[in-house]
Amino acid sequence: MFLLETIHPVAGTGMFANAWWMIAAPLLVAAILLIGGRMLDAWGHYLAVAAIWFSFAVGACLFAEMWGRPVTERVVESHLYDWFSVGAWSFPVGLLVDPLSIVFVLLITGVGGLIHIYSIGYMAHDPRRRRFFAYLNLFVAAMLTLVLADSYLILFVGWEGVGLASYLLISFWQERPSAAAAGVKAFVMNRIGDVGMVLAISSMLAMFGSVRFVDVAAGAAALEPMWATLIGIFLLVGACGKSAQVPLQAWLLDAMEGPTPVSALIHAATMVTAGVYLVVRSHAIFEASPVAQMAVVIVGTVTLLFGAWIGCSKDDIKKVLAGSTMSQIGYMMLAAGIGPAGYAFAIFHLLTHGAFKANMFLGAGSVMHGMNDDVNMRHYGALRKAMPYTFYTFLMGYLAIIGIPPLAGYFSKDHIIEAAFHANLIAGVCALLGAGVTAFYMTRLMFMTFFGQERWEPGVHPHESPKVMTVPLIVLALLSIIAGAVMNGWIQGWLEPAAGNHPHEVSLIPTPIGLLTIVVVLAGVALGWALFGRRSVPTTAPASSNPITITGRNDLFADAINDIFVVQPTGAVARGVATFDHNGLDKAVDSSAYAFGGLSAQVRKLQTGFARTYALTMVAGVVLVGVVLILTHLA
Amino acid sequence: MNPENFLILAAILFSIGSVGVLTRRNALIAFMCVELMLNSANLAFAAFAQMHGNLDGQVAAFFVMVVAAAEVVVGLAIIVMVYKTRRTTSVDDANLLKL
């Protein structure tokens, strides 16, 4: 058994010294595409795709190299240069390639590469396609910086980079006011999380004198419990912002205003899972503080239920998937909060989720592509004949997410539910319930989209998407099928050097809890079929007085709550300050100006323009001086 | 002769000059009065030199003469230009600098 504490990073040599190319290539291409101008419009996107696959190739080589190394030498740290130093603190820039970051690299570049290919077709008619690909490459570079960083500071650089790329891509169709507003909303809510990150990094600097992962992990065990809890909570706030966890979840649903490949890559597969990565990467801190761990579990559990709740009540296909993403990340958070038993499962679910959720988002994009960009599922129906590739690939994603064995989601989610039951009965029951609800809303989505009656809007002629879009779908569907079974027995041992977890025996045969999960999932599917498969679906959402439905349709009133508790108080303070500024400061400054103006108007009257008056003044002055001199002389 | 008489004469001349500056509107007359005041000062300087038995006052009087000569050049030029543009030498009409 190897714990992180016993494994020291080895210096990056050979192939590992070239790891920075993975970040540099997409960054360089992003710069070229943005600076190059219109002459790159015709072929710039091929350059972008090539950059991502180049990064993937480098990542795959590193993975192969790491595979061949003994376990103790798999954590490789390569120092690039020294950024800056202040007093006793110095901030080197380095890359940490370890089993945890390398699977992220493969996920980001692999799924990202497929989504890039898909985007060639999806964005074919967009006049700003070159800029879109530049932003996507910028995102990939930032995301790779985030996962390859060897210190919290470098991680934060990537963290902000993905935030910027997310903002740019959500509001990519900037001519739509809703998209522009959604971008701003995501950006602002992420800043709240960033405050947590900055506080965490500052606290680490104060406590450990370093923000490198190895130093923090080494010092965490000896940390005072209060500080461990504080740093853990700060990190959790950062993770909540980036991963759209309650209470900072409201931006994710609006983020669906962005182009669908963006939703698939950033808001499903990679960026929103950065919070989970952060928690797992900081596991030493969380292990030092049971309170912070419990907070992570609570946040994860609440979010997985809230996300599922939203997923049940939305008619917008992308928002259903967004709610589902929230919910699945809640599962990952829950697993990451459980402790060493859950880290590997959190990452496992993250990887499988990255595959099947990207698959479903791209499938939704393919459906929208054929339906004139209509996202309302009530206008779909019976699309399985019109879009066979999309249907079958989506079906694989669907079976994977609800957890039908032996598809990917079954293994990863089942492990989390089981670990949750071992850790905490309430969390376990909630996770089990969440699995049932997931099955329900995904079944609803399937039936409303691909089965039932045709409810198409007039003039809409659904058609299958071009090959450049369906091929990535097929690859992702294959991953949705096999990823779970392939990684099931391997992932725990692989992550051990990085995540400090202890492998448990996992079997391919369902345990009692696994069987219970399958029963709950089938019940959810049956309910979904009974409500949406058997009956016909009305083309407008029926009015409902059910408070649960109303709450779900309104995103759990998250915007209203934010409005009451954050926006309105802030606005009131701002208005108060403005009133004071206007009536207090401005009036004071203005009135003193008026006073001086009036005074000078009086003084000005002395200037008559008559030279003789001036002469008289001078004579009077001279006489006065003379009199004073004489008087003082006499005295 | 009592030197104080020179000082009294200088004071009288200075008073005449200053009253002239204050009362006369014609710029040339006012200018001449200014010259009168300067020369009364010269007279006082010369008287003081005589009274104290040194040359300080006379040196000061020469300085005043030089300055007065320079001032006359500039002052007369200004008066001529004002007369050319405004056809008057009244100092009361030259009030354009008033706000």
XYZ file of C-alpha atoms in Angstrom:
734
model
C 0.000 0.000 0.000
C 1.336 3.383 -0.958
C 0.182 6.628 0.510
C 0.889 9.973 -1.066
C 3.123 10.848 1.832
C 5.457 8.040 0.940
C 5.639 8.911 -2.739
C 7.885 11.808 -3.630
C 7.664 13.342 -7.058
C 10.481 12.453 -9.380
C 11.978 15.029 -11.686
C 10.538 15.171 -15.173
C 12.963 13.913 -17.749
C 12.656 12.582 -21.269
C 9.105 12.647 -22.523
C 7.841 14.324 -19.369
C 10.012 17.375 -19.991
C 7.852 18.023 -23.043
C 4.571 18.054 -21.125
C 4.299 21.811 -21.495
C 3.734 21.372 -25.211
C 0.255 20.081 -24.404
C -0.623 23.525 -23.063
C 1.458 25.536 -25.480
C 0.034 24.055 -28.694
C -3.629 25.011 -28.192
C -2.636 28.343 -26.668
C -0.459 29.137 -29.642
C -3.188 28.164 -32.092
C -5.717 30.257 -30.179
C -3.408 33.249 -30.494
C -2.827 32.582 -34.198
C -6.551 32.284 -34.866
C -7.386 35.447 -32.971
C -4.570 37.516 -34.460
C -4.537 35.963 -37.927
C -7.775 37.542 -39.022
C -10.038 36.633 -41.917
C -7.399 34.914 -43.999
C -7.671 31.985 -41.572
C -11.465 31.756 -41.904
C -11.274 29.007 -44.485
C -8.944 26.581 -42.714
C -8.309 27.930 -39.207
C -10.596 25.372 -37.570
C -8.525 22.488 -38.948
C -5.507 24.033 -37.236
C -7.473 24.157 -33.984
C -8.504 20.505 -34.281
C -4.916 19.526 -35.063
C -3.664 21.354 -31.962
C -6.051 19.454 -29.686
C -5.179 16.101 -31.169
C -1.508 16.983 -30.889
C -2.047 17.576 -27.188
C -3.926 14.305 -26.988
C -1.035 12.500 -28.652
C 1.466 13.977 -26.209
C -0.866 13.056 -23.342
C -1.241 9.511 -24.633
C 2.547 9.150 -24.895
C 2.937 10.360 -21.326
C 0.217 7.956 -20.245
C 1.991 5.057 -21.922
C 5.289 6.103 -20.389
C 3.703 6.378 -16.957
C 2.042 3.005 -17.408
C 5.450 1.420 -17.871
C 6.930 2.949 -14.747
C 6.895 1.432 -11.274
C 4.168 2.832 -9.036
C 6.567 4.880 -6.949
C 7.831 6.798 -9.969
C 4.517 7.739 -11.474
C 4.285 11.180 -9.886
C 6.447 13.350 -12.097
C 7.095 16.983 -11.462
C 8.909 19.134 -13.983
C 10.064 22.593 -13.069
C 9.668 25.092 -15.888
C 10.828 28.428 -14.527
C 10.521 30.704 -11.518
C 7.619 33.079 -11.836
C 8.397 35.538 -9.066
C 9.500 35.644 -5.473
C 8.446 37.911 -2.641
C 10.546 37.896 0.520
C 10.834 34.331 1.677
C 8.167 33.099 -0.726
C 8.991 32.012 -4.215
C 6.547 30.852 -6.830
C 7.976 28.404 -9.306
C 6.006 27.368 -12.337
C 5.979 23.638 -12.786
C 3.871 20.848 -14.187
C 2.761 17.882 -12.145
C 2.055 14.857 -14.285
C 0.661 12.125 -12.106
C -1.971 9.411 -12.523
C -4.721 11.868 -11.555
C -3.755 14.673 -13.903
C -2.985 12.354 -16.813
C -6.503 10.865 -16.875
C -7.832 14.415 -16.882
C -5.517 15.283 -19.745
C -6.827 12.341 -21.730
C -10.444 13.275 -20.941
C -9.975 16.938 -21.834
C -8.033 16.395 -25.033
C -9.886 13.228 -26.079
C -13.445 14.415 -25.533
C -12.334 17.933 -26.435
C -10.879 16.697 -29.718
C -14.099 14.873 -30.600
C -16.117 17.971 -29.762
C -13.785 20.045 -31.927
C -14.467 17.735 -34.846
C -18.188 17.880 -34.160
C -18.032 21.673 -34.034
C -16.691 21.779 -37.589
C -20.107 20.593 -38.671
C -22.162 22.310 -36.013
C -20.639 25.753 -36.549
C -20.231 25.384 -40.315
C -22.593 28.235 -41.123
C -21.564 30.563 -38.340
C -19.779 33.687 -39.578
C -17.561 33.747 -36.499
C -16.466 30.117 -36.603
C -12.751 30.979 -36.502
C -13.206 32.912 -33.292
C -15.245 30.044 -31.827
C -12.408 27.619 -32.408
C -9.886 30.090 -31.019
C -11.909 30.298 -27.808
C -12.265 26.513 -27.640
C -8.499 26.146 -27.945
C -7.995 28.809 -25.320
C -10.302 26.844 -23.075
C -8.423 23.595 -23.583
C -5.098 25.297 -22.878
C -6.467 26.833 -19.681
C -8.080 23.577 -18.573
C -4.826 21.689 -19.131
C -3.004 24.346 -17.111
C -5.539 23.790 -14.352
C -5.032 20.042 -14.150
C -1.293 19.985 -14.850
C -0.372 22.701 -12.350
C 1.927 21.706 -9.538
C 0.785 24.457 -7.187
C -2.447 26.126 -6.243
C -1.279 29.382 -7.777
C -0.749 27.876 -11.219
C -3.993 25.972 -10.807
C -5.650 29.317 -10.135
C -4.221 30.703 -13.367
C -5.883 27.882 -15.263
C -8.974 28.261 -13.091
C -9.373 31.878 -14.195
C -8.494 30.948 -17.760
C -11.339 28.459 -18.032
C -13.615 31.041 -16.426
C -12.678 33.523 -19.118
C -13.129 30.977 -21.909
C -16.449 29.935 -20.417
C -17.615 33.548 -20.349
C -16.504 34.150 -23.930
C -18.194 31.000 -25.178
C -21.464 31.301 -23.250
C -21.947 34.763 -24.684
C -20.558 33.691 -28.050
C -23.778 34.691 -29.792
C -23.389 38.108 -28.281
C -26.129 39.635 -30.403
C -28.637 37.780 -28.239
C -29.247 39.734 -25.035
C -30.025 36.517 -23.156
C -26.655 35.010 -24.136
C -24.756 38.135 -23.164
C -26.558 38.216 -19.823
C -25.900 34.515 -19.240
C -22.184 35.043 -19.854
C -22.054 37.869 -17.367
C -24.039 35.828 -14.853
C -21.649 32.890 -15.112
C -18.664 35.199 -14.816
C -19.978 37.038 -11.769
C -21.081 33.911 -9.911
C -17.701 32.339 -10.590
C -16.030 35.358 -9.052
C -17.771 34.521 -5.773
C -16.164 31.107 -5.910
C -12.852 32.734 -6.783
C -12.964 34.713 -3.565
C -12.959 31.353 -1.791
C -10.024 30.226 -3.899
C -8.002 33.343 -3.167
C -8.723 33.041 0.541
C -7.702 29.380 0.478
C -4.470 30.125 -1.381
C -3.627 33.010 0.952
C -4.324 30.872 4.005
C -2.096 28.111 2.648
C 0.651 30.633 2.042
C 0.339 31.839 5.618
C 0.221 28.340 7.064
C 2.726 26.461 4.931
C 4.766 29.225 3.284
C 4.183 27.493 -0.027
C 1.270 26.678 -2.260
C 2.789 23.695 -4.006
C 0.667 20.568 -3.779
C 3.461 18.499 -2.241
C 4.168 21.065 0.467
C 0.503 21.527 1.302
C -0.120 17.796 1.408
C 2.951 17.273 3.585
C 1.957 19.995 6.036
C -1.778 19.325 6.162
C -1.611 16.569 8.757
C 0.059 18.884 11.291
C -2.328 21.738 10.609
C -4.524 23.126 13.359
C -8.053 21.748 12.911
C -9.541 25.222 12.722
C -7.278 26.221 9.856
C -7.796 22.927 8.079
C -11.549 23.498 8.301
C -11.242 27.079 7.091
C -9.047 26.199 4.130
C -11.317 23.269 3.325
C -14.416 25.479 3.373
C -12.688 28.119 1.231
C -11.716 25.469 -1.288
C -15.272 24.160 -1.225
C -16.615 27.647 -1.994
C -14.280 27.793 -4.988
C -15.372 24.327 -6.074
C -19.046 25.271 -5.679
C -18.635 28.262 -7.956
C -16.848 26.399 -10.703
C -18.853 23.186 -10.456
C -22.273 24.850 -10.126
C -23.002 23.315 -6.745
C -25.633 24.659 -4.379
C -25.674 27.552 -3.476
C -23.746 28.865 -6.490
C -25.569 26.716 -9.026
C -27.777 29.278 -10.756
C -25.401 30.155 -13.584
C -25.208 26.696 -15.145
C -28.763 26.616 -16.502
C -28.338 29.999 -18.162
C -24.976 28.899 -19.523
C -26.935 26.726 -21.961
C -27.330 29.881 -24.065
C -23.917 29.074 -25.498
C -23.428 26.883 -28.571
C -24.142 23.224 -27.794
C -20.543 21.961 -28.281
C -19.582 24.460 -25.590
C -22.226 23.049 -23.285
C -20.883 19.583 -23.984
C -17.217 20.394 -23.475
C -17.188 23.090 -20.813
C -20.487 22.780 -19.000
C -20.697 19.013 -18.889
C -17.458 17.147 -19.474
C -14.573 19.234 -18.235
C -14.723 22.677 -16.676
C -17.606 22.124 -14.281
C -15.835 19.049 -12.949
C -12.824 21.157 -11.947
C -14.340 21.529 -8.485
C -14.249 17.769 -8.011
C -10.657 17.742 -9.198
C -9.842 20.468 -6.691
C -11.366 18.568 -3.791
C -9.614 15.340 -4.710
C -6.336 17.151 -5.303
C -6.653 18.802 -1.880
C -7.621 15.568 -0.165
C -4.930 16.022 2.485
C -6.627 19.221 3.678
C -10.044 17.605 3.765
C -8.774 14.548 5.576
C -7.460 16.875 8.273
C -10.905 18.354 8.795
C -13.994 16.151 9.222
C -16.141 19.296 9.258
C -14.992 20.349 5.802
C -15.502 16.797 4.553
C -19.013 16.794 5.923
C -19.654 20.131 4.194
C -18.553 18.598 0.898
C -20.878 15.636 1.428
C -23.811 17.921 2.262
C -23.198 20.152 -0.747
C -22.900 17.144 -3.026
C -26.019 15.455 -1.687
C -28.147 18.596 -1.833
C -26.950 19.392 -5.347
C -27.569 15.918 -6.676
C -31.185 16.127 -5.537
C -31.709 19.742 -6.652
C -30.185 19.084 -10.069
C -32.404 16.061 -10.552
C -35.411 18.074 -9.440
C -34.707 20.740 -12.056
C -34.096 18.047 -14.660
C -37.588 16.649 -14.075
C -39.456 19.848 -14.758
C -37.730 21.496 -17.703
C -38.943 21.296 -21.283
C -35.746 22.729 -22.741
C -33.638 19.696 -23.692
C -30.376 21.437 -22.869
C -31.616 22.581 -19.490
C -32.681 19.058 -18.605
C -29.153 17.950 -19.421
C -27.737 20.894 -17.458
C -29.776 19.934 -14.400
C -28.573 16.398 -14.896
C -24.973 17.640 -15.039
C -25.419 19.463 -11.753
C -26.872 16.328 -10.273
C -24.063 14.068 -11.506
C -21.406 16.481 -10.254
C -23.250 16.360 -6.956
C -22.588 12.604 -6.965
C -18.910 13.242 -7.586
C -18.736 15.826 -4.793
C -20.476 13.401 -2.481
C -17.913 10.748 -3.310
C -15.018 13.173 -2.948
C -16.312 14.212 0.465
C -16.609 10.676 1.763
C -12.873 10.379 2.108
C -10.236 8.001 0.787
C -12.879 5.431 -0.069
C -14.559 7.822 -2.488
C -11.796 9.676 -4.350
C -11.266 7.103 -7.013
C -15.024 6.713 -7.485
C -15.454 10.468 -7.832
C -12.817 10.551 -10.564
C -14.217 7.368 -12.096
C -17.686 8.876 -12.330
C -16.185 12.113 -13.594
C -14.501 10.279 -16.470
C -17.504 8.179 -17.458
C -19.783 11.177 -17.048
C -17.459 13.195 -19.274
C -17.986 10.625 -21.991
C -21.705 9.976 -21.753
C -22.788 13.522 -20.953
C -20.725 14.917 -23.813
C -22.359 12.248 -25.940
C -25.839 13.341 -24.911
C -25.126 17.052 -25.231
C -23.744 16.551 -28.707
C -26.789 14.388 -29.430
C -29.023 17.214 -28.253
C -27.044 19.538 -30.498
C -27.600 17.161 -33.390
C -31.340 17.155 -32.654
C -31.399 20.947 -32.519
C -29.428 21.056 -35.739
C -32.202 19.106 -37.427
C -35.033 21.021 -35.729
C -34.054 24.598 -36.651
C -32.399 25.176 -33.269
C -35.626 24.559 -31.375
C -34.793 23.352 -27.864
C -38.319 22.732 -26.616
C -38.848 18.991 -26.234
C -42.581 19.461 -26.555
C -41.945 20.290 -30.212
C -39.991 17.080 -30.760
C -41.297 13.530 -30.769
C -40.787 10.510 -32.990
C -37.300 11.566 -33.992
C -35.824 8.072 -33.802
C -36.755 7.400 -37.412
C -35.567 10.756 -38.705
C -32.233 10.691 -36.883
C -31.145 7.096 -36.411
C -27.485 7.773 -35.585
C -28.371 10.463 -33.110
C -31.021 8.234 -31.584
C -28.858 5.180 -31.068
C -25.890 7.124 -29.752
C -28.159 9.099 -27.438
C -29.707 5.834 -26.298
C -26.262 4.613 -25.237
C -25.696 7.793 -23.276
C -29.128 7.424 -21.717
C -28.559 3.846 -20.646
C -25.144 4.853 -19.310
C -26.357 7.741 -17.199
C -29.270 5.945 -15.594
C -26.902 3.115 -14.750
C -28.025 0.054 -16.655
C -25.344 -2.641 -16.424
C -22.939 -3.086 -18.044
C -22.766 0.474 -19.390
C -20.389 3.073 -18.024
C -22.606 4.905 -15.563
C -23.681 1.759 -13.790
C -20.228 1.011 -12.403
C -19.227 4.508 -11.431
C -22.539 5.571 -9.925
C -23.139 2.283 -8.171
C -19.774 2.564 -6.415
C -20.621 6.050 -5.223
C -24.015 4.997 -3.876
C -22.434 2.069 -2.114
C -19.670 4.195 -0.619
C -22.282 6.744 0.448
C -24.244 4.046 2.271
C -21.109 2.970 4.101
C -20.261 6.528 5.066
C -23.618 7.985 5.952
C -27.079 6.478 5.728
C -28.835 9.737 4.832
C -26.387 10.515 2.031
C -26.776 6.951 0.790
C -30.571 7.141 0.697
C -30.422 10.501 -1.056
C -27.978 9.138 -3.628
C -30.247 6.151 -4.206
C -33.264 8.426 -4.568
C -31.265 10.619 -6.954
C -30.553 7.588 -9.131
C -34.277 6.887 -9.398
C -35.094 10.492 -10.239
C -32.280 10.530 -12.811
C -33.828 7.520 -14.471
C -37.209 9.258 -14.456
C -36.182 12.523 -16.071
C -33.869 10.920 -18.591
C -36.674 8.551 -19.577
C -38.956 11.561 -19.913
C -36.391 13.217 -22.160
C -36.034 10.105 -24.290
C -39.762 9.638 -24.761
C -40.479 13.284 -25.432
C -37.668 13.531 -27.965
C -37.444 10.262 -29.810
C -40.755 8.464 -29.276
C -44.450 9.271 -29.323
C -46.274 11.496 -31.777
C -44.694 13.995 -34.135
C -45.246 17.410 -32.567
C -42.990 19.287 -34.943
C -43.512 22.970 -35.618
C -44.748 23.716 -39.139
C -41.914 23.966 -41.641
C -39.499 21.851 -39.601
C -38.054 18.888 -41.453
C -35.849 16.827 -39.147
C -32.832 15.336 -40.824
C -29.763 13.442 -39.709
C -26.644 15.511 -39.138
C -23.573 15.227 -41.397
C -20.906 12.592 -40.762
C -18.535 15.062 -39.174
C -21.069 15.304 -36.370
C -22.247 11.704 -36.147
C -18.778 10.131 -36.050
C -17.811 11.846 -32.775
C -21.212 10.789 -31.459
C -20.491 7.176 -32.333
C -17.073 7.283 -30.682
C -18.532 8.811 -27.540
C -21.348 6.278 -27.547
C -18.774 3.483 -27.667
C -16.977 5.096 -24.744
C -20.288 5.341 -22.888
C -20.702 1.624 -23.317
C -17.251 0.342 -22.454
C -15.569 2.991 -20.305
C -17.094 1.748 -17.072
C -16.294 -1.897 -17.502
C -12.777 -1.147 -18.735
C -11.834 1.163 -15.893
C -13.777 -0.560 -13.128
C -11.021 -2.757 -11.805
C -8.188 -0.479 -12.757
C -8.973 3.073 -11.741
C -8.548 2.658 -7.995
C -5.074 1.216 -8.201
C -4.071 3.680 -10.854
C -5.100 6.736 -8.838
C -3.557 5.467 -5.623
C -0.230 7.329 -5.894
C -1.992 10.631 -6.536
C -5.212 10.489 -4.576
C -3.998 8.550 -1.574
C -6.984 6.234 -1.672
C -6.932 2.605 -0.652
C -8.269 0.258 -3.307
C -11.303 -1.766 -2.356
C -12.389 -4.939 -3.984
C -14.984 -4.134 -6.612
C -16.739 -6.770 -8.583
C -18.631 -6.733 -11.825
C -21.472 -8.589 -10.130
C -24.022 -6.353 -8.397
C -23.958 -6.236 -4.624
C -27.226 -6.032 -2.630
C -27.094 -2.230 -2.765
C -26.285 -2.425 -6.451
C -29.347 -4.608 -7.004
C -31.456 -2.178 -5.002
C -30.134 0.647 -7.185
C -31.133 -1.219 -10.324
C -34.614 -1.767 -8.915
C -34.975 1.953 -8.081
C -33.696 2.904 -11.524
C -36.172 0.569 -13.222
C -38.953 2.061 -11.115
C -37.908 5.528 -12.325
C -37.896 4.335 -15.921
C -41.324 2.769 -15.477
C -42.707 5.979 -14.012
C -41.227 7.975 -16.883
C -42.764 5.601 -19.382
C -46.139 5.712 -17.645
C -46.273 9.501 -17.656
C -44.587 10.359 -20.940
C -44.317 7.211 -23.053
C -47.809 5.809 -22.742
C -49.700 9.079 -22.922
C -49.380 11.724 -25.587
C -47.419 14.816 -24.665
C -49.155 18.207 -24.957
C -47.256 20.741 -27.062
C -47.506 23.397 -24.403
C -46.549 22.744 -20.821
C -49.756 22.134 -18.879
C -50.452 24.665 -16.169
C -49.643 23.176 -12.831
C -50.537 24.087 -9.283
C -48.201 21.470 -7.887
C -45.617 23.388 -5.842
C -42.913 20.843 -6.649
C -43.422 21.307 -10.385
C -43.577 25.085 -10.130
C -40.426 25.180 -8.028
C -38.596 22.955 -10.499
C -39.713 24.954 -13.522
C -38.359 28.091 -11.858
C -34.910 26.574 -11.214
C -35.845 26.142 -7.539
C -36.308 29.926 -7.411
C -32.540 30.245 -7.307
C -32.639 33.535 -9.182
C -35.337 34.879 -6.895
C -33.355 33.837 -3.820
C -30.188 35.398 -5.177
C -32.202 38.463 -6.031
C -33.643 38.841 -2.554
C -30.555 37.958 -0.569
C -27.758 39.293 -2.744
C -28.853 41.492 -5.608
C -31.396 43.644 -3.806
C -29.280 44.304 -0.680
C -26.318 45.099 -2.923
C -28.492 47.346 -5.039
C -29.871 49.053 -1.924
C -26.369 49.685 -0.627
C -25.312 50.991 -4.032
C -28.338 53.272 -4.217
C -27.659 54.493 -0.676
C -24.070 55.270 -1.530
C -25.191 56.991 -4.734
C -27.729 59.093 -2.827
C -25.125 60.069 -0.257
C -22.701 60.819 -3.033
C -25.258 62.962 -4.810
C -26.797 64.766 -1.857
C -23.867 64.797 0.531
C -20.564 64.939 -1.262
C -21.699 66.542 -4.501
C -23.732 69.186 -2.693
C -20.845 70.057 -0.375
C -18.393 70.382 -3.239
C -20.865 72.280 -5.414
C -21.862 74.750 -2.696
C -18.249 75.579 -1.855
C -17.688 76.185 -5.564
C -20.741 78.459 -5.685
C -19.511 80.328 -2.594
C -16.144 81.016 -4.155
C -17.840 81.991 -7.414
C -20.028 84.562 -5.634
C -17.083 85.901 -3.694
C -15.016 86.397 -6.812
C -17.953 88.150 -8.517
C -17.833 90.680 -5.702
C -14.054 91.012 -5.828
C -14.199 91.448 -9.588
C -16.136 94.688 -9.198
C -12.912 96.299 -7.995
C -11.635 96.066 -11.565
C -13.335 99.112 -13.078
C -11.149 99.519 -16.121
C -10.380 103.170 -15.233
C -6.618 103.632 -15.137
C -7.032 106.616 -12.831
C -8.842 104.537 -10.229
C -5.923 102.143 -10.218
C -3.554 105.066 -9.868
C -5.583 106.355 -6.925
C -5.384 102.939 -5.304
C -1.637 102.968 -5.721
C -1.331 106.471 -4.293
C -3.534 105.528 -1.377
C -1.335 102.488 -0.787
C 1.834 104.536 -0.934
C 0.375 107.115 1.433
C -0.732 104.352 3.781
C 2.751 102.787 3.769
C 4.282 106.199 4.315
C 1.970 106.948 7.233
C 2.697 103.578 8.811
C 6.448 104.122 8.407
C 6.257 107.583 9.952
C 4.103 106.380 12.829
C 6.399 103.467 13.599
C 9.367 105.816 13.368
C 7.787 108.150 15.862
C 6.675 105.452 18.282
C 20.775 127.701 1.469
C 18.972 125.219 3.651
C 18.920 121.833 1.864
C 15.545 121.093 3.345
C 14.067 123.577 0.912
C 15.033 121.260 -1.918
C 13.164 118.470 -0.234
C 10.100 120.645 0.198
C 10.270 121.580 -3.473
C 10.583 117.891 -4.367
C 7.513 117.090 -2.256
C 5.535 119.862 -3.911
C 6.544 118.689 -7.390
C 5.653 115.080 -6.476
C 2.253 116.131 -5.198
C 1.561 118.153 -8.345
C 2.569 115.130 -10.440
C 0.418 112.677 -8.533
C -2.611 114.955 -8.547
C -2.088 115.384 -12.282
C -2.028 111.610 -12.827
C -5.186 111.242 -10.825
C -7.160 114.052 -12.356
C -6.151 114.434 -16.001
C -7.738 112.185 -18.626
C -5.323 112.871 -21.414
C -2.725 110.135 -21.490
C 0.042 112.505 -22.583
C -0.583 114.866 -19.694
C -0.740 111.920 -17.284
C 2.553 110.761 -18.731
C 4.140 114.118 -18.256
C 2.954 114.103 -14.658
C 4.593 110.735 -14.137
C 7.829 112.254 -15.470
C 7.356 115.130 -13.078
C 7.080 112.678 -10.154
C 10.206 110.870 -11.282
C 12.149 114.090 -11.502
C 10.932 115.207 -8.097
C 12.388 111.982 -6.798
C 15.638 112.795 -8.621
C 15.673 116.175 -6.956
C 15.200 114.552 -3.569
C 18.040 112.100 -4.309
C 20.385 114.931 -5.296
C 19.413 116.839 -2.148
C 20.110 113.818 0.035
C 23.501 113.369 -1.679
C 24.315 116.958 -0.857
C 23.117 116.576 2.764
C 25.027 113.350 3.455
C 28.107 114.357 1.519
C 28.361 111.179 -0.539
C 27.496 110.150 -4.092
C 24.874 107.463 -3.390
C 21.935 109.719 -4.090
C 23.425 111.002 -7.343
C 24.026 107.449 -8.560
C 20.427 106.599 -7.768
C 19.299 109.700 -9.690
C 21.216 108.527 -12.775
C 19.528 105.146 -12.543
C 16.151 106.817 -12.340
C 16.975 108.918 -15.433
C 17.980 105.850 -17.417
C 14.857 103.989 -16.408
C 12.712 107.026 -17.157
C 14.243 107.354 -20.626
C 13.510 103.683 -21.371
C 9.998 104.017 -19.979
C 9.293 107.056 -22.103
C 10.215 105.156 -25.249
C 7.818 102.320 -24.443
C 5.100 104.561 -22.981
C 5.015 107.005 -25.880
C 4.966 104.122 -28.374
C 1.946 102.660 -26.584
C 0.173 106.007 -26.496
C 0.790 106.519 -30.224
C -0.551 103.042 -31.043
C -3.611 103.556 -28.831
C -4.264 106.873 -30.543
C -3.880 105.313 -33.987
C -6.400 102.553 -33.306
C -8.915 104.401 -31.120
C -8.465 108.060 -32.246
C -8.302 109.169 -28.628
C -5.714 109.425 -25.896
C -8.184 109.516 -23.025
C -7.134 106.994 -20.381
C -10.781 106.508 -19.374
C -11.604 105.125 -22.826
C -8.840 102.526 -22.596
C -10.871 100.146 -20.431
C -11.083 97.024 -22.612
C -9.320 94.828 -20.019
C -12.271 95.231 -17.684
C -14.438 92.126 -17.483
